[in-house]
């Protein structure tokens, strides 16, 4: 069996006040695949993503990754900070020799379809373009794993599905591994596999279509908190 890009083995996390946010989580995401993590508010999605991003440490179990990760936040305005498109991507390359910047900036912007806009002011971009710019910043650093924390939260419905399709195409063309956190069932159509998180546990795994059917059959609302998925 090949080495996974993302591996969780019996992972748990508890906050200082004793509340368990995650418990007994097992997850194995193969390299070069696009997976989605689905769950209601309070199910533990954000905690799990923070563990994978290295922002917090599990209180039990093991987390292993194929390498450095790129994190794309819900609101691109919290991540896109430079005045122009090209400058924003280059900003994340400050620890590399300047001779490498131009090539990596162009390559990353071409991958997300923004190279023609590399001189455009960031304020003139749409919400979807800003999210693609945030993704380009991660790609320029050539990370093998991309984590996306509800990246369509501030987009309209058409932009939501467009971004999901673009990430799907990106995974297929580059071999990067992506984990996309969402509560929108329609986005599941674009992933290779999806997992359902409920009450801090991974309760279901399957294709996007399988997860959609499960949620509909059990009348779950992925935007309202619930403790356990029905058996």
mmCIF file of C-alpha atoms in Angstrom, residues 12-218:
data_model
loop_
_atom_site.group_PDB
_atom_site.id
_atom_site.type_symbol
_atom_site.label_atom_id
_atom_site.label_comp_id
_atom_site.label_asym_id
_atom_site.label_seq_id
_atom_site.Cartn_x
_atom_site.Cartn_y
_atom_site.Cartn_z
ATOM 1 C CA UNK A 12 -8.041 12.773 19.551
ATOM 2 C CA UNK A 13 -7.948 16.307 20.842
ATOM 3 C CA UNK A 14 -9.274 17.817 24.044
ATOM 4 C CA UNK A 15 -9.361 21.442 25.109
ATOM 5 C CA UNK A 16 -7.985 22.532 28.474
ATOM 6 C CA UNK A 17 -11.426 22.581 30.081
ATOM 7 C CA UNK A 18 -11.750 18.862 29.391
ATOM 8 C CA UNK A 19 -14.093 19.035 26.417
ATOM 9 C CA UNK A 20 -13.221 16.523 23.698
ATOM 10 C CA UNK A 21 -13.328 18.032 20.228
ATOM 11 C CA UNK A 22 -12.050 14.902 18.422
ATOM 12 C CA UNK A 23 -11.818 11.266 19.430
ATOM 13 C CA UNK A 24 -10.678 8.075 17.709
ATOM 14 C CA UNK A 25 -10.273 9.621 14.254
ATOM 15 C CA UNK A 26 -8.764 7.444 11.529
ATOM 16 C CA UNK A 27 -8.150 8.871 8.059
ATOM 17 C CA UNK A 28 -5.941 7.864 5.149
ATOM 18 C CA UNK A 29 -5.873 10.160 2.104
ATOM 19 C CA UNK A 30 -3.804 8.850 -0.842
ATOM 20 C CA UNK A 31 -1.436 11.131 -2.671
ATOM 21 C CA UNK A 32 -2.868 12.967 -5.642
ATOM 22 C CA UNK A 33 -6.523 12.812 -4.597
ATOM 23 C CA UNK A 34 -9.154 15.438 -3.799
ATOM 24 C CA UNK A 35 -11.087 14.639 -0.601
ATOM 25 C CA UNK A 36 -13.769 16.569 1.225
ATOM 26 C CA UNK A 37 -14.527 16.703 4.938
ATOM 27 C CA UNK A 38 -18.174 17.270 5.739
ATOM 28 C CA UNK A 39 -19.888 17.957 9.037
ATOM 29 C CA UNK A 40 -22.354 20.137 10.867
ATOM 30 C CA UNK A 41 -21.381 23.173 12.897
ATOM 31 C CA UNK A 42 -19.523 22.008 16.007
ATOM 32 C CA UNK A 43 -18.682 18.588 14.588
ATOM 33 C CA UNK A 44 -14.910 19.150 14.857
ATOM 34 C CA UNK A 45 -14.053 20.130 11.277
ATOM 35 C CA UNK A 46 -12.075 23.237 12.199
ATOM 36 C CA UNK A 47 -10.212 21.411 14.984
ATOM 37 C CA UNK A 48 -9.207 18.621 12.615
ATOM 38 C CA UNK A 49 -7.957 21.110 10.050
ATOM 39 C CA UNK A 50 -5.928 22.942 12.707
ATOM 40 C CA UNK A 51 -4.273 19.635 13.643
ATOM 41 C CA UNK A 52 -3.324 18.984 10.025
ATOM 42 C CA UNK A 53 -2.020 22.533 9.623
ATOM 43 C CA UNK A 54 0.159 22.107 12.713
ATOM 44 C CA UNK A 55 -1.580 24.885 14.623
ATOM 45 C CA UNK A 56 -2.454 22.547 17.509
ATOM 46 C CA UNK A 57 -1.090 19.166 18.645
ATOM 47 C CA UNK A 58 -3.241 16.039 19.139
ATOM 48 C CA UNK A 59 -3.704 14.856 22.707
ATOM 49 C CA UNK A 60 -3.721 11.266 21.470
ATOM 50 C CA UNK A 61 -2.846 9.363 18.322
ATOM 51 C CA UNK A 62 -0.626 10.256 15.386
ATOM 52 C CA UNK A 63 -0.808 12.722 12.498
ATOM 53 C CA UNK A 64 1.494 12.242 9.499
ATOM 54 C CA UNK A 65 1.715 14.319 6.322
ATOM 55 C CA UNK A 66 3.612 13.991 3.048
ATOM 56 C CA UNK A 67 5.286 17.356 3.647
ATOM 57 C CA UNK A 68 4.481 20.997 4.224
ATOM 58 C CA UNK A 69 0.878 22.102 3.857
ATOM 59 C CA UNK A 70 -0.767 25.138 2.338
ATOM 60 C CA UNK A 71 -3.818 26.464 4.166
ATOM 61 C CA UNK A 72 -6.572 28.416 2.403
ATOM 62 C CA UNK A 73 -8.945 30.230 4.761
ATOM 63 C CA UNK A 74 -12.661 30.947 4.482
ATOM 64 C CA UNK A 75 -12.184 34.674 3.945
ATOM 65 C CA UNK A 76 -9.467 35.491 1.390
ATOM 66 C CA UNK A 77 -9.206 39.034 2.762
ATOM 67 C CA UNK A 78 -7.542 37.513 5.840
ATOM 68 C CA UNK A 79 -4.879 35.932 3.630
ATOM 69 C CA UNK A 80 -4.364 38.128 0.568
ATOM 70 C CA UNK A 81 -2.409 41.109 1.841
ATOM 71 C CA UNK A 82 -0.228 42.621 -0.900
ATOM 72 C CA UNK A 83 -1.451 45.337 -3.297
ATOM 73 C CA UNK A 84 -1.147 43.380 -6.572
ATOM 74 C CA UNK A 85 -1.750 39.807 -7.660
ATOM 75 C CA UNK A 86 1.845 38.970 -8.525
ATOM 76 C CA UNK A 87 3.244 40.666 -5.424
ATOM 77 C CA UNK A 88 0.917 38.693 -3.171
ATOM 78 C CA UNK A 89 2.138 35.355 -4.508
ATOM 79 C CA UNK A 90 5.769 36.479 -4.327
ATOM 80 C CA UNK A 91 5.304 37.552 -0.702
ATOM 81 C CA UNK A 92 5.106 33.911 0.370
ATOM 82 C CA UNK A 93 8.450 33.138 -1.279
ATOM 83 C CA UNK A 94 10.542 35.488 0.855
ATOM 84 C CA UNK A 95 12.571 32.583 2.271
ATOM 85 C CA UNK A 96 13.663 31.470 -1.227
ATOM 86 C CA UNK A 97 16.391 32.982 -3.443
ATOM 87 C CA UNK A 98 14.887 35.914 -5.403
ATOM 88 C CA UNK A 99 16.057 34.341 -8.675
ATOM 89 C CA UNK A 100 13.342 31.687 -8.220
ATOM 90 C CA UNK A 101 10.460 34.049 -7.511
ATOM 91 C CA UNK A 102 9.421 35.048 -11.025
ATOM 92 C CA UNK A 103 9.209 31.505 -12.376
ATOM 93 C CA UNK A 104 7.284 30.123 -9.420
ATOM 94 C CA UNK A 105 4.887 33.074 -9.326
ATOM 95 C CA UNK A 106 4.068 32.697 -13.010
ATOM 96 C CA UNK A 107 3.647 28.934 -12.773
ATOM 97 C CA UNK A 108 1.336 29.180 -9.763
ATOM 98 C CA UNK A 109 -0.801 31.916 -11.304
ATOM 99 C CA UNK A 110 -1.112 29.993 -14.558
ATOM 100 C CA UNK A 111 -2.304 26.928 -12.674
ATOM 101 C CA UNK A 112 -5.205 28.891 -11.172
ATOM 102 C CA UNK A 113 -5.913 30.904 -14.329
ATOM 103 C CA UNK A 114 -4.772 34.285 -13.029
ATOM 104 C CA UNK A 115 -1.512 34.920 -14.872
ATOM 105 C CA UNK A 116 -3.113 37.449 -17.218
ATOM 106 C CA UNK A 117 -4.088 39.423 -14.103
ATOM 107 C CA UNK A 118 -0.678 39.333 -12.397
ATOM 108 C CA UNK A 119 -0.401 43.146 -12.408
ATOM 109 C CA UNK A 120 -4.004 43.774 -11.346
ATOM 110 C CA UNK A 121 -4.662 45.392 -7.954
ATOM 111 C CA UNK A 122 -6.038 42.896 -5.457
ATOM 112 C CA UNK A 123 -8.975 45.192 -4.631
ATOM 113 C CA UNK A 124 -10.201 44.796 -8.230
ATOM 114 C CA UNK A 125 -10.564 40.996 -7.947
ATOM 115 C CA UNK A 126 -13.814 39.162 -7.374
ATOM 116 C CA UNK A 127 -14.239 36.931 -4.316
ATOM 117 C CA UNK A 128 -13.601 33.817 -6.385
ATOM 118 C CA UNK A 129 -10.471 35.311 -7.912
ATOM 119 C CA UNK A 130 -9.175 36.198 -4.454
ATOM 120 C CA UNK A 131 -9.625 32.581 -3.337
ATOM 121 C CA UNK A 132 -7.766 31.373 -6.415
ATOM 122 C CA UNK A 133 -5.017 33.871 -5.553
ATOM 123 C CA UNK A 134 -4.788 32.413 -2.038
ATOM 124 C CA UNK A 135 -4.453 28.941 -3.587
ATOM 125 C CA UNK A 136 -1.737 30.228 -5.933
ATOM 126 C CA UNK A 137 0.218 31.449 -2.917
ATOM 127 C CA UNK A 138 0.318 27.898 -1.581
ATOM 128 C CA UNK A 139 1.159 26.391 -4.976
ATOM 129 C CA UNK A 140 4.082 28.777 -5.453
ATOM 130 C CA UNK A 141 5.653 27.305 -2.331
ATOM 131 C CA UNK A 142 5.247 23.865 -3.949
ATOM 132 C CA UNK A 143 3.522 22.251 -0.997
ATOM 133 C CA UNK A 144 2.337 18.643 -1.537
ATOM 134 C CA UNK A 145 -0.805 19.045 0.598
ATOM 135 C CA UNK A 146 -3.460 21.744 0.264
ATOM 136 C CA UNK A 147 -5.993 22.315 3.062
ATOM 137 C CA UNK A 148 -9.066 24.419 2.281
ATOM 138 C CA UNK A 149 -11.242 25.587 5.170
ATOM 139 C CA UNK A 150 -14.719 26.178 3.686
ATOM 140 C CA UNK A 151 -13.185 28.248 0.872
ATOM 141 C CA UNK A 152 -16.581 28.991 -0.712
ATOM 142 C CA UNK A 153 -18.110 30.516 2.442
ATOM 143 C CA UNK A 154 -17.997 34.054 1.022
ATOM 144 C CA UNK A 155 -18.822 33.167 -2.599
ATOM 145 C CA UNK A 156 -22.115 33.107 -4.466
ATOM 146 C CA UNK A 157 -23.502 29.713 -5.608
ATOM 147 C CA UNK A 158 -22.037 29.884 -9.117
ATOM 148 C CA UNK A 159 -18.573 30.807 -7.806
ATOM 149 C CA UNK A 160 -18.771 28.033 -5.197
ATOM 150 C CA UNK A 161 -19.055 25.255 -7.762
ATOM 151 C CA UNK A 162 -16.592 26.933 -10.121
ATOM 152 C CA UNK A 163 -13.917 26.972 -7.403
ATOM 153 C CA UNK A 164 -14.588 23.324 -6.498
ATOM 154 C CA UNK A 165 -14.153 22.324 -10.135
ATOM 155 C CA UNK A 166 -10.956 24.350 -10.425
ATOM 156 C CA UNK A 167 -9.449 22.616 -7.400
ATOM 157 C CA UNK A 168 -10.486 19.248 -8.829
ATOM 158 C CA UNK A 169 -8.703 20.101 -12.093
ATOM 159 C CA UNK A 170 -5.688 21.369 -10.166
ATOM 160 C CA UNK A 171 -5.337 18.108 -8.244
ATOM 161 C CA UNK A 172 -5.548 16.091 -11.455
ATOM 162 C CA UNK A 173 -3.037 18.240 -13.336
ATOM 163 C CA UNK A 174 -0.397 18.644 -10.592
ATOM 164 C CA UNK A 175 -0.687 15.545 -8.382
ATOM 165 C CA UNK A 176 -1.120 17.668 -5.260
ATOM 166 C CA UNK A 177 -3.353 16.274 -2.494
ATOM 167 C CA UNK A 178 -6.268 18.443 -1.356
ATOM 168 C CA UNK A 179 -8.600 18.236 1.639
ATOM 169 C CA UNK A 180 -11.587 20.583 1.374
ATOM 170 C CA UNK A 181 -13.780 21.300 4.412
ATOM 171 C CA UNK A 182 -17.424 22.053 3.642
ATOM 172 C CA UNK A 183 -21.033 21.699 4.733
ATOM 173 C CA UNK A 184 -22.444 22.113 1.205
ATOM 174 C CA UNK A 185 -23.629 18.818 -0.285
ATOM 175 C CA UNK A 186 -23.493 20.073 -3.870
ATOM 176 C CA UNK A 187 -19.706 20.478 -3.626
ATOM 177 C CA UNK A 188 -19.289 16.728 -3.028
ATOM 178 C CA UNK A 189 -19.749 16.095 -6.749
ATOM 179 C CA UNK A 190 -16.160 17.179 -7.371
ATOM 180 C CA UNK A 191 -14.212 15.047 -4.872
ATOM 181 C CA UNK A 192 -12.666 11.579 -5.104
ATOM 182 C CA UNK A 193 -13.802 10.615 -1.610
ATOM 183 C CA UNK A 194 -15.554 12.306 1.295
ATOM 184 C CA UNK A 195 -15.712 11.735 5.042
ATOM 185 C CA UNK A 196 -18.434 12.729 7.483
ATOM 186 C CA UNK A 197 -17.501 14.074 10.906
ATOM 187 C CA UNK A 198 -20.074 13.971 13.707
ATOM 188 C CA UNK A 199 -19.557 14.529 17.414
ATOM 189 C CA UNK A 200 -15.784 14.595 16.974
ATOM 190 C CA UNK A 201 -15.693 11.217 15.195
ATOM 191 C CA UNK A 202 -15.376 10.204 11.555
ATOM 192 C CA UNK A 203 -18.595 8.250 11.114
ATOM 193 C CA UNK A 204 -18.820 7.684 7.354
ATOM 194 C CA UNK A 205 -16.538 7.524 4.328
ATOM 195 C CA UNK A 206 -17.335 7.040 0.657
ATOM 196 C CA UNK A 207 -17.737 8.772 -2.648
ATOM 197 C CA UNK A 208 -19.422 12.128 -2.760
ATOM 198 C CA UNK A 209 -22.588 10.511 -4.108
ATOM 199 C CA UNK A 210 -22.604 7.925 -1.315
ATOM 200 C CA UNK A 211 -22.272 10.616 1.361
ATOM 201 C CA UNK A 212 -25.032 12.667 -0.220
ATOM 202 C CA UNK A 213 -27.368 9.655 -0.171
ATOM 203 C CA UNK A 214 -26.493 8.842 3.448
ATOM 204 C CA UNK A 215 -27.182 12.381 4.609
ATOM 205 C CA UNK A 216 -30.488 12.547 2.737
ATOM 206 C CA UNK A 217 -31.578 9.120 3.998
ATOM 207 C CA UNK A 218 -30.922 10.099 7.618
#
